[in-house]
CSV table of C-alpha atoms in Angstrom, one decimal:
chain,number,residue,atom,x,y,z
E,1,ILE,CA,-0.4,0.0,0.4
E,2,ALA,CA,2.7,2.0,0.5
E,3,SER,CA,4.6,1.8,-2.7
E,4,VAL,CA,1.4,2.3,-4.5
E,5,ARG,CA,0.6,5.4,-2.2
E,6,ARG,CA,4.1,6.3,-3.0
E,7,GLN,CA,4.4,6.6,-6.7
E,8,LEU,CA,1.3,7.8,-6.9
E,9,ALA,CA,2.5,10.4,-5.1
E,10,ASN,CA,5.2,10.7,-7.4
E,11,ARG,CA,3.8,10.8,-10.9
E,12,ILE,CA,1.2,13.9,-9.6
E,13,ILE,CA,3.6,16.1,-7.3
E,14,GLY,CA,5.9,15.3,-10.6
E,15,ALA,CA,3.6,16.7,-12.7
E,16,MET,CA,2.7,20.1,-10.3
E,17,THR,CA,6.4,20.6,-10.3
E,18,MET,CA,7.3,20.4,-13.9
E,19,SER,CA,4.5,22.7,-14.8
E,20,ALA,CA,5.4,25.4,-12.0
E,21,LEU,CA,8.8,25.1,-13.5
E,22,ALA,CA,7.6,25.5,-16.7
E,23,PHE,CA,6.1,28.6,-16.6
E,24,SER,CA,10.1,30.1,-16.2
E,25,PRO,CA,11.0,33.6,-17.1
E,26,SER,CA,13.7,31.8,-19.7
E,27,ARG,CA,15.4,33.4,-22.8
E,28,ARG,CA,13.5,30.4,-24.1
E,29,GLY,CA,10.4,31.0,-22.9
E,30,LEU,CA,10.5,35.1,-23.8
E,31,LEU,CA,11.5,33.9,-27.1
E,32,PHE,CA,8.1,32.3,-28.2
E,33,GLY,CA,6.5,35.2,-27.2
E,34,ALA,CA,7.8,38.0,-28.3
E,35,GLY,CA,6.8,35.8,-32.2
E,36,ALA,CA,3.3,36.4,-33.5
E,37,LEU,CA,1.1,33.6,-32.3
E,38,ALA,CA,-2.2,36.2,-33.0
E,39,LEU,CA,-5.3,35.9,-31.6
E,40,ALA,CA,-8.2,38.1,-30.1
E,41,GLY,CA,-9.6,38.4,-26.8
E,42,CYS,CA,-12.8,36.9,-26.6
E,43,ALA,CA,-15.4,34.3,-24.7
E,44,ALA,CA,-15.1,30.3,-26.1
E,45,GLY,CA,-17.2,30.5,-29.5
E,46,GLN,CA,-16.8,33.6,-30.4
E,47,GLY,CA,-13.7,34.1,-32.3
E,48,ARG,CA,-12.0,34.1,-35.2
E,49,TRP,CA,-10.2,30.3,-35.1
E,50,LEU,CA,-7.8,29.2,-37.0
E,51,ASP,CA,-7.8,24.8,-36.9
E,52,GLY,CA,-6.8,22.5,-39.1
E,53,PRO,CA,-4.6,22.9,-41.9
E,54,GLN,CA,-4.6,26.8,-41.4
E,55,ALA,CA,-3.1,26.0,-37.9
E,56,ALA,CA,-0.8,23.1,-39.3
E,57,LEU,CA,0.7,25.7,-41.7
E,58,ARG,CA,1.1,28.5,-39.2
E,59,TYR,CA,2.7,26.5,-36.3
E,60,PRO,CA,4.4,23.7,-38.1
E,61,ALA,CA,6.4,22.4,-34.9
E,62,LEU,CA,3.8,22.5,-32.9
E,63,GLN,CA,1.7,20.5,-35.0
E,64,GLY,CA,4.9,18.2,-35.6
E,65,VAL,CA,5.3,18.1,-32.0
E,66,LEU,CA,1.5,16.4,-31.7
E,67,ASN,CA,2.0,14.6,-34.5
E,68,GLY,CA,5.3,12.5,-33.8
E,69,TRP,CA,4.0,11.9,-29.9
E,70,VAL,CA,1.5,9.6,-32.0
E,71,ALA,CA,3.2,8.0,-34.5
E,72,ASP,CA,5.3,6.9,-31.7
E,73,GLY,CA,2.5,5.0,-30.0
E,74,ARG,CA,2.8,7.7,-26.4
E,75,LEU,CA,-0.2,9.4,-27.2
E,76,SER,CA,-3.6,8.0,-28.5
E,77,GLY,CA,-4.3,12.3,-29.1
E,78,ALA,CA,-3.9,15.2,-28.0
E,79,ALA,CA,-4.5,18.9,-28.1
E,80,ILE,CA,-3.6,22.7,-28.3
E,81,GLY,CA,-4.9,26.1,-27.7
E,82,LEU,CA,-2.7,29.6,-28.1
E,83,ARG,CA,-3.0,33.3,-28.6
E,84,HIS,CA,-1.0,35.8,-29.1
E,85,GLY,CA,-1.7,39.7,-29.6
E,86,ASP,CA,-4.8,40.7,-31.6
E,87,GLY,CA,-4.9,37.7,-34.1
E,88,PRO,CA,-7.3,34.5,-34.4
E,89,GLU,CA,-6.6,31.6,-31.4
E,90,ALA,CA,-5.4,28.6,-32.7
E,91,PHE,CA,-6.5,24.7,-32.2
E,92,LEU,CA,-3.6,22.2,-32.9
E,93,GLN,CA,-4.5,18.4,-32.7
E,94,ALA,CA,-3.3,15.0,-33.7
E,95,GLY,CA,-4.7,11.7,-33.1
E,96,ARG,CA,-7.8,9.8,-31.6
E,97,LEU,CA,-10.0,9.8,-28.2
E,98,ASP,CA,-8.1,6.0,-27.9
E,99,HIS,CA,-5.8,3.7,-29.7
E,100,ASP,CA,-8.6,1.7,-31.1
E,101,PRO,CA,-8.2,3.2,-34.8
E,102,THR,CA,-12.0,3.2,-35.0
E,103,SER,CA,-12.5,5.9,-32.4
E,104,ALA,CA,-12.8,9.6,-33.1
E,105,LEU,CA,-10.2,12.4,-33.9
E,106,VAL,CA,-9.8,15.0,-31.0
E,107,GLY,CA,-11.5,17.8,-32.4
E,108,ARG,CA,-12.5,20.7,-30.6
E,109,ASN,CA,-15.3,20.0,-28.1
E,110,THR,CA,-13.1,17.2,-27.2
E,111,LEU,CA,-13.2,16.4,-23.5
E,112,PHE,CA,-10.4,16.2,-21.2
E,113,ARG,CA,-9.9,15.3,-17.4
E,114,ILE,CA,-8.1,19.0,-16.5
E,115,TYR,CA,-7.5,17.6,-12.5
E,116,SER,CA,-5.2,20.2,-11.3
E,117,MET,CA,-5.6,22.8,-13.3
E,118,THR,CA,-9.1,22.8,-12.0
E,119,LYS,CA,-6.9,24.9,-9.1
E,120,PRO,CA,-7.0,28.5,-10.6
E,121,ILE,CA,-10.9,28.3,-11.5
E,122,THR,CA,-11.2,28.2,-8.0
E,123,GLY,CA,-8.3,30.7,-7.2
E,124,VAL,CA,-10.7,33.0,-9.7
E,125,GLY,CA,-14.0,32.1,-7.8
E,126,THR,CA,-12.1,33.2,-4.6
E,127,ALA,CA,-10.8,36.6,-6.7
E,128,LEU,CA,-14.3,37.2,-7.3
E,129,LEU,CA,-15.5,37.3,-3.7
E,130,ILE,CA,-12.8,39.6,-3.3
E,131,GLU,CA,-14.5,41.9,-6.1
E,132,ASP,CA,-17.5,41.5,-4.4
E,133,GLY,CA,-16.3,42.8,-0.5
E,134,ARG,CA,-17.3,39.1,0.9
E,135,LEU,CA,-13.5,37.9,1.4
E,136,SER,CA,-10.4,39.3,1.7
E,137,LEU,CA,-7.0,37.5,1.8
E,138,ASP,CA,-6.2,38.0,5.5
E,139,THR,CA,-10.3,36.7,6.1
E,140,PRO,CA,-9.7,33.9,8.8
E,141,VAL,CA,-11.6,30.4,7.5
E,142,ALA,CA,-12.5,29.7,10.7
E,143,ASP,CA,-15.2,33.2,10.1
E,144,LEU,CA,-16.6,31.2,7.5
E,145,VAL,CA,-16.1,27.0,8.3
E,146,PRO,CA,-16.2,27.1,12.0
E,147,GLU,CA,-15.3,23.9,11.8
E,148,MET,CA,-11.6,24.3,11.0
E,149,GLY,CA,-11.6,26.4,13.8
E,150,ARG,CA,-10.3,24.4,16.1
E,151,VAL,CA,-7.7,22.3,14.2
E,152,GLU,CA,-4.0,21.7,15.3
E,153,VAL,CA,-0.6,21.7,14.6
E,154,ALA,CA,0.5,18.2,14.7
E,155,ARG,CA,3.8,18.6,17.0
E,156,ASN,CA,6.3,15.8,15.7
E,157,PRO,CA,3.8,15.3,11.1
E,158,ASP,CA,6.4,12.6,10.0
E,159,ARG,CA,5.1,10.8,13.5
E,160,GLY,CA,2.1,11.1,14.4
E,161,LEU,CA,-1.2,13.7,15.5
E,162,ASP,CA,0.1,14.7,19.3
E,163,GLY,CA,-1.0,18.8,18.8
E,164,ARG,CA,-1.2,21.8,20.6
E,165,ALA,CA,-2.2,25.0,19.1
E,166,PRO,CA,-1.5,27.0,15.6
E,167,ALA,CA,0.4,30.1,16.3
E,168,SER,CA,-1.5,32.4,13.7
E,169,PRO,CA,-5.1,31.2,12.4
E,170,MET,CA,-5.3,29.1,8.6
E,171,THR,CA,-6.8,32.8,6.2
E,172,VAL,CA,-8.1,32.3,2.9
E,173,ARG,CA,-4.5,33.7,1.6
E,174,HIS,CA,-3.0,30.1,3.0
E,175,LEU,CA,-5.3,28.0,1.2
E,176,LEU,CA,-4.6,30.1,-2.5
E,177,THR,CA,-0.7,29.3,-2.4
E,178,HIS,CA,-0.6,26.2,-0.4
E,179,THR,CA,0.5,27.3,3.0
E,180,ALA,CA,-1.9,26.5,5.6
E,181,GLY,CA,-0.8,23.6,6.5
E,182,LEU,CA,-2.8,21.5,4.8
E,183,THR,CA,-1.3,17.9,3.1
E,184,TYR,CA,-3.2,15.7,0.3
E,185,HIS,CA,-4.2,11.6,0.9
E,186,PHE,CA,-1.1,10.9,-1.4
E,187,PHE,CA,1.7,11.5,0.9
E,188,ASP,CA,3.2,9.6,3.4
E,189,GLY,CA,3.0,9.5,6.4
E,190,PRO,CA,0.3,9.7,10.1
E,191,ILE,CA,-1.8,13.8,8.9
E,192,ALA,CA,-2.1,12.0,4.6
E,193,ASP,CA,-3.1,8.1,6.6
E,194,ALA,CA,-5.4,10.4,8.7
E,195,TYR,CA,-6.9,11.9,5.7
E,196,ARG,CA,-7.7,8.5,4.2
E,197,ARG,CA,-9.3,6.7,7.2
E,198,ALA,CA,-11.1,10.3,6.9
E,199,GLY,CA,-11.9,9.8,3.0
E,200,LEU,CA,-10.6,12.8,2.1
E,201,PHE,CA,-10.3,11.6,-1.5
E,202,PRO,CA,-10.8,15.3,-3.5
E,203,VAL,CA,-10.8,13.6,-7.1
E,204,THR,CA,-13.3,11.5,-9.4
E,205,GLY,CA,-12.1,8.9,-11.2
E,206,TYR,CA,-8.7,7.9,-9.4
E,207,SER,CA,-8.2,7.8,-5.6
E,208,LEU,CA,-6.5,5.1,-3.2
E,209,ALA,CA,-10.1,4.7,-1.5
E,210,GLU,CA,-10.4,0.7,-2.8
E,211,LYS,CA,-7.1,0.2,0.0
E,212,PRO,CA,-8.3,-1.7,3.1
E,213,ILE,CA,-6.7,1.5,5.3
E,214,ASP,CA,-8.9,3.7,3.3
E,215,GLY,CA,-12.6,5.1,5.0
E,216,PRO,CA,-15.3,5.7,2.8
E,217,LYS,CA,-15.1,9.3,0.9
E,218,VAL,CA,-16.9,12.3,2.2
E,219,HIS,CA,-20.2,13.1,0.9
E,220,ASP,CA,-20.4,16.5,-0.1
E,221,LEU,CA,-18.0,19.9,0.9
E,222,ASP,CA,-19.5,20.7,4.6
E,223,GLU,CA,-18.5,17.0,5.3
E,224,PHE,CA,-15.3,17.9,4.2
E,225,GLY,CA,-14.5,20.3,6.1
E,226,ARG,CA,-16.0,19.2,9.4
E,227,ARG,CA,-13.5,16.0,8.8
E,228,LEU,CA,-10.0,17.8,7.5
E,229,GLY,CA,-11.2,20.5,11.0
E,230,GLU,CA,-10.4,16.9,12.9
E,231,ILE,CA,-6.8,16.4,11.6
E,232,PRO,CA,-3.8,18.4,12.8
E,233,LEU,CA,-2.0,20.0,10.4
E,234,ARG,CA,1.7,19.6,8.8
E,235,PHE,CA,2.8,23.5,10.3
E,236,ASP,CA,2.2,26.9,11.4
E,237,PRO,CA,-0.2,28.6,9.1
E,238,GLY,CA,1.8,31.0,6.7
E,239,THR,CA,5.0,29.3,7.4
E,240,ALA,CA,5.9,26.8,4.5
E,241,TYR,CA,4.3,25.7,1.1
E,242,HIS,CA,3.6,22.2,1.0
E,243,TYR,CA,1.2,21.0,-2.1
E,244,SER,CA,-2.5,20.4,-0.8
E,245,VAL,CA,-6.5,20.3,-0.2
E,246,GLY,CA,-6.2,24.3,0.5
E,247,LEU,CA,-8.1,24.4,-3.0
E,248,ASP,CA,-10.5,22.2,-1.9
E,249,LEU,CA,-11.8,23.9,1.0
E,250,LEU,CA,-11.7,26.7,-0.6
E,251,GLY,CA,-14.7,25.6,-2.4
E,252,LEU,CA,-16.7,25.3,1.5
E,253,VAL,CA,-15.3,28.7,2.2
E,254,ILE,CA,-16.9,30.4,-1.9
E,255,GLN,CA,-20.3,28.5,-0.6
E,256,ARG,CA,-20.0,29.9,2.5
E,257,ALA,CA,-19.5,33.3,1.4
E,258,SER,CA,-21.6,33.6,-1.8
E,259,GLY,CA,-24.2,31.9,0.0
E,260,MET,CA,-24.8,29.1,-3.3
E,261,SER,CA,-23.7,26.0,-4.1
E,262,PHE,CA,-20.2,26.1,-4.7
E,263,PRO,CA,-20.7,24.7,-8.6
E,264,ASP,CA,-23.8,26.9,-9.6
E,265,PHE,CA,-21.4,30.6,-8.6
E,266,LEU,CA,-18.9,28.8,-10.7
E,267,GLN,CA,-21.9,28.8,-13.0
E,268,ARG,CA,-23.2,31.4,-13.1
E,269,ARG,CA,-20.3,34.1,-12.5
E,270,LEU,CA,-17.1,32.1,-14.3
E,271,PHE,CA,-18.4,29.4,-17.2
E,272,ASP,CA,-21.5,31.5,-18.7
E,273,PRO,CA,-20.0,34.9,-18.8
E,274,VAL,CA,-16.8,33.2,-20.2
E,275,GLY,CA,-18.5,30.9,-22.3
E,276,MET,CA,-17.1,27.7,-21.2
E,277,ASN,CA,-20.2,25.5,-21.3
E,278,ASP,CA,-18.2,22.3,-22.3
E,279,THR,CA,-16.4,22.5,-18.6
E,280,LEU,CA,-17.7,20.1,-16.2
E,281,TRP,CA,-18.0,18.4,-12.9
E,282,GLU,CA,-20.0,15.0,-14.3
E,283,ILE,CA,-21.1,14.2,-18.1
E,284,ARG,CA,-24.4,13.1,-19.9
E,285,ARG,CA,-23.8,9.3,-20.7
E,286,ALA,CA,-23.9,11.3,-24.2
E,287,ASP,CA,-20.8,13.2,-23.6
E,288,GLN,CA,-19.2,9.9,-22.9
E,289,ALA,CA,-18.6,9.7,-27.1
E,290,ARG,CA,-16.3,12.4,-26.7
E,291,LEU,CA,-14.4,12.5,-23.7
E,292,MET,CA,-10.6,11.0,-24.6
E,293,ALA,CA,-9.4,7.6,-22.7
E,294,LEU,CA,-7.3,8.7,-19.2
E,295,TYR,CA,-4.5,5.6,-20.0
E,296,ASP,CA,-1.3,5.1,-17.5
E,297,TYR,CA,2.1,3.7,-19.8
E,298,SER,CA,4.2,3.9,-16.3
E,299,GLY,CA,4.6,-0.5,-16.6
E,300,GLU,CA,5.5,-2.3,-19.4
E,301,GLN,CA,1.7,-2.3,-20.9
E,302,ARG,CA,-0.9,1.1,-21.0
E,303,ILE,CA,-3.6,0.4,-18.6
E,304,VAL,CA,-7.2,2.6,-18.5
E,305,ARG,CA,-7.5,4.3,-15.9
E,306,ASP,CA,-10.7,5.9,-17.0
E,307,ASP,CA,-12.5,4.7,-20.0
E,308,ARG,CA,-14.3,6.8,-21.7
E,309,THR,CA,-17.3,4.6,-22.7
E,310,ASN,CA,-17.5,4.0,-19.0
E,311,SER,CA,-15.8,6.6,-16.8
E,312,ALA,CA,-16.7,7.4,-13.3
E,313,TYR,CA,-17.5,10.9,-14.8
E,314,ALA,CA,-20.6,9.8,-16.0
E,315,GLU,CA,-21.6,9.3,-11.8
E,316,PRO,CA,-23.8,12.2,-9.7
E,317,VAL,CA,-21.6,14.0,-8.3
E,318,THR,CA,-21.5,15.3,-4.4
E,319,LEU,CA,-17.9,16.5,-3.6
E,320,PHE,CA,-17.1,19.3,-6.0
E,321,ALA,CA,-13.6,19.9,-5.9
E,322,GLY,CA,-12.2,22.5,-6.5
E,323,GLY,CA,-8.5,21.2,-6.6
E,324,ALA,CA,-8.9,18.5,-8.9
E,325,GLY,CA,-12.4,17.9,-9.9
E,326,LEU,CA,-13.6,19.3,-13.7
E,327,ILE,CA,-13.2,17.7,-17.4
E,328,SER,CA,-12.6,21.2,-20.0
E,329,THR,CA,-11.4,21.4,-23.3
E,330,ALA,CA,-8.6,23.2,-25.0
E,331,THR,CA,-11.3,26.0,-26.2
E,332,ASP,CA,-13.1,26.3,-23.4
E,333,TYR,CA,-9.8,26.2,-20.8
E,334,LEU,CA,-7.6,28.9,-23.6
E,335,ALA,CA,-11.2,31.1,-22.6
E,336,PHE,CA,-10.0,31.1,-19.4
E,337,LEU,CA,-6.6,31.5,-19.2
E,338,THR,CA,-7.7,34.4,-22.0
E,339,THR,CA,-10.0,36.5,-19.9
E,340,LEU,CA,-7.6,36.9,-16.7
E,341,LEU,CA,-5.0,38.0,-19.3
E,342,ASP,CA,-8.4,40.2,-21.2
E,343,ASP,CA,-7.6,41.8,-17.5
E,344,GLY,CA,-11.1,39.7,-17.0
E,345,ARG,CA,-13.1,40.9,-20.3
E,346,ALA,CA,-14.0,38.2,-22.6
E,347,GLY,CA,-15.1,39.2,-25.8
E,348,SER,CA,-18.2,42.2,-25.0
E,349,VAL,CA,-18.5,40.4,-20.9
E,350,ARG,CA,-17.0,42.2,-18.8
E,351,VAL,CA,-16.5,39.4,-16.0
E,352,MET,CA,-14.9,40.7,-13.7
E,353,GLU,CA,-12.1,43.6,-12.8
E,354,PRO,CA,-9.3,44.3,-14.2
E,355,GLU,CA,-7.1,44.7,-10.9
E,356,THR,CA,-9.5,41.3,-9.8
E,357,ALA,CA,-8.2,39.6,-12.9
E,358,ARG,CA,-4.0,41.4,-12.2
E,359,LEU,CA,-4.6,40.3,-8.6
E,360,VAL,CA,-5.3,36.8,-9.7
E,361,ARG,CA,-1.9,36.8,-11.4
E,362,THR,CA,0.3,38.3,-9.0
E,363,ASP,CA,2.4,36.9,-6.0
E,364,ILE,CA,0.2,36.6,-2.5
E,365,LEU,CA,3.0,33.9,-0.9
E,366,PRO,CA,3.2,34.8,2.8
E,367,SER,CA,6.9,36.7,3.4
E,368,GLY,CA,9.5,34.3,4.1
E,369,VAL,CA,8.0,31.1,2.1
E,370,ASN,CA,10.0,30.0,-1.2
E,371,PRO,CA,8.0,26.9,-2.3
E,372,GLU,CA,11.0,24.6,-4.5
E,373,ASN,CA,13.3,27.0,-2.8
E,374,GLY,CA,12.2,29.5,-4.8
E,375,ALA,CA,12.0,28.1,-8.2
E,376,PHE,CA,8.4,29.7,-8.7
E,377,ARG,CA,5.6,32.2,-6.6
E,378,PHE,CA,2.2,31.5,-6.2
E,379,GLY,CA,-1.2,33.7,-6.9
E,380,PHE,CA,-4.3,32.6,-7.0
E,381,GLY,CA,-4.1,29.0,-7.1
E,382,GLY,CA,-1.4,28.8,-9.6
E,383,SER,CA,2.4,29.3,-9.9
E,384,VAL,CA,3.5,32.9,-10.9
E,385,LYS,CA,7.4,33.9,-12.4
E,386,GLU,CA,8.6,36.7,-12.4
E,387,PRO,CA,9.6,39.0,-14.3
E,388,SER,CA,7.7,37.5,-17.1
E,389,GLY,CA,4.6,37.9,-14.9
E,390,GLU,CA,3.9,34.4,-16.1
E,391,TYR,CA,0.6,32.5,-14.5
E,392,GLY,CA,-0.6,28.6,-14.9
E,393,TRP,CA,-0.7,25.1,-13.2
E,394,GLY,CA,-0.5,21.9,-15.0
E,395,GLY,CA,-2.9,18.8,-13.7
E,396,ALA,CA,-1.7,14.9,-12.9
E,397,ALA,CA,-3.0,13.4,-16.3
E,398,GLY,CA,-0.1,16.1,-18.2
E,399,THR,CA,-2.3,18.6,-19.0
E,400,LEU,CA,-0.8,22.3,-18.9
E,401,GLY,CA,-2.4,26.2,-19.5
E,402,TRP,CA,-0.9,29.1,-18.4
E,403,LEU,CA,-0.8,32.9,-19.7
E,404,ASP,CA,2.2,35.2,-19.6
E,405,PRO,CA,1.1,39.2,-19.6
E,406,SER,CA,4.4,40.3,-20.9
E,407,THR,CA,4.1,38.9,-24.0
E,408,ARG,CA,0.0,38.9,-24.2
E,409,THR,CA,0.2,35.0,-24.7
E,410,ALA,CA,-1.7,32.2,-23.6
E,411,VAL,CA,-1.4,28.8,-23.7
E,412,THR,CA,-3.1,25.6,-23.1
E,413,VAL,CA,-2.1,21.6,-23.4
E,414,MET,CA,-4.3,19.0,-23.4
E,415,VAL,CA,-2.9,15.1,-23.3
E,416,GLN,CA,-4.6,12.0,-20.5
E,417,GLN,CA,-1.7,10.1,-19.3
E,418,PHE,CA,0.3,8.5,-16.2
E,419,GLY,CA,3.6,7.5,-16.3
E,420,GLN,CA,4.3,8.6,-19.7
E,421,GLN,CA,8.0,9.5,-20.1
E,422,ILE,CA,7.1,12.7,-22.9
E,423,ASP,CA,8.8,16.7,-21.9
E,424,VAL,CA,5.1,18.3,-22.4
E,425,ASN,CA,6.0,21.4,-21.5
E,426,GLY,CA,9.6,21.2,-23.5
E,427,ASP,CA,8.7,20.1,-26.5
E,428,VAL,CA,5.9,22.5,-26.8
E,429,ARG,CA,8.0,25.5,-26.3
E,430,ARG,CA,11.0,24.6,-27.8
E,431,ALA,CA,8.6,24.2,-31.4
E,432,LEU,CA,6.6,27.4,-30.6
E,433,GLU,CA,9.8,28.8,-30.5
E,434,ARG,CA,10.8,27.5,-33.9
E,435,ASP,CA,7.7,28.7,-35.1
E,436,VAL,CA,7.6,32.0,-33.9
E,437,GLY,CA,10.8,32.8,-34.0
E,438,ALA,CA,13.4,35.3,-32.1
């Protein structure tokens, strides 16, 4: 069991760390944004698009990367949405929804499990409530979730659950930046063990719930907050960075601060105004026809982890996981990123104030906290890189999404794989550099 947990944790945290390190203001990263990836800021489906042969002719190196992944059998299919400047958005694709040669081709409406790319979306939901005056970065979490008011800090988190009172209260800022002292169920150690026993698995489709040590999954966000408040923290809030369920707890904060359910709030305030019609918590059976299969390539044979014809996402969802729960498309997620890039405007629709959009992609880490030895800073649920101001995050199945306000660039990469040895970010960035030049 411990070996399985370590492998899963390493796989997920490796993907997240590489996603964060990807947003580096290196010469290569600055070069690709300095060229001519031309697009218009608009809601999904409302702008001018380059796709098919037009997109491939404009970005031959990028198209070649996607074609290579598929031709080598490393992926069944992949998609990229990108934008730069004032021209049309571009969509590139290769391959099929699974390794069956009779399955449908990847398209603009293909659904992908985005896992932790949900976190920036939850971050934006939090920012909208700050704009409304219902929250601030320094609002104590216990003000809205009193179940967290008695939480303790483990005296020795690597050895046991014996706790003491925290030195300072947990705040909204801490949840956004993984500095609250929380953890994840896939780590090792007594606190992660307690998460599994308590059923704190805020993710759809895979978990360790089938292991003997685990209890039944919590039913909803209210139960999630109650049980989480019974387990000690790894450290005092605001003193360190540790990847965690902080954005999932923020879903409960948003729910209570807004007076409506977490998914309803995001739908009304973000998905509908932006035009994110295919960003979903669960899918109808009919929509499984456009869902990518999720494979695990870490062994000698590829294994289907979530079959697109019998997906876990087609089951009713009651625990809406703000850290890892959403499905989306390349075009929807690009619309989300470009709304932030356009200072809160999706086409003619004002989704948020410019100051709010800029705040989302601003470093808000507590003073003295340096994730990965200062490799990146952190904003609202995603990493921030200076001096370019790049903001974004990735998902456990290899997806990536980022924006760069210094070059007016936004890119999202959609794949579905565990364990495949592909440098998704590096391959894409190198191809972009070749396509757009210095």
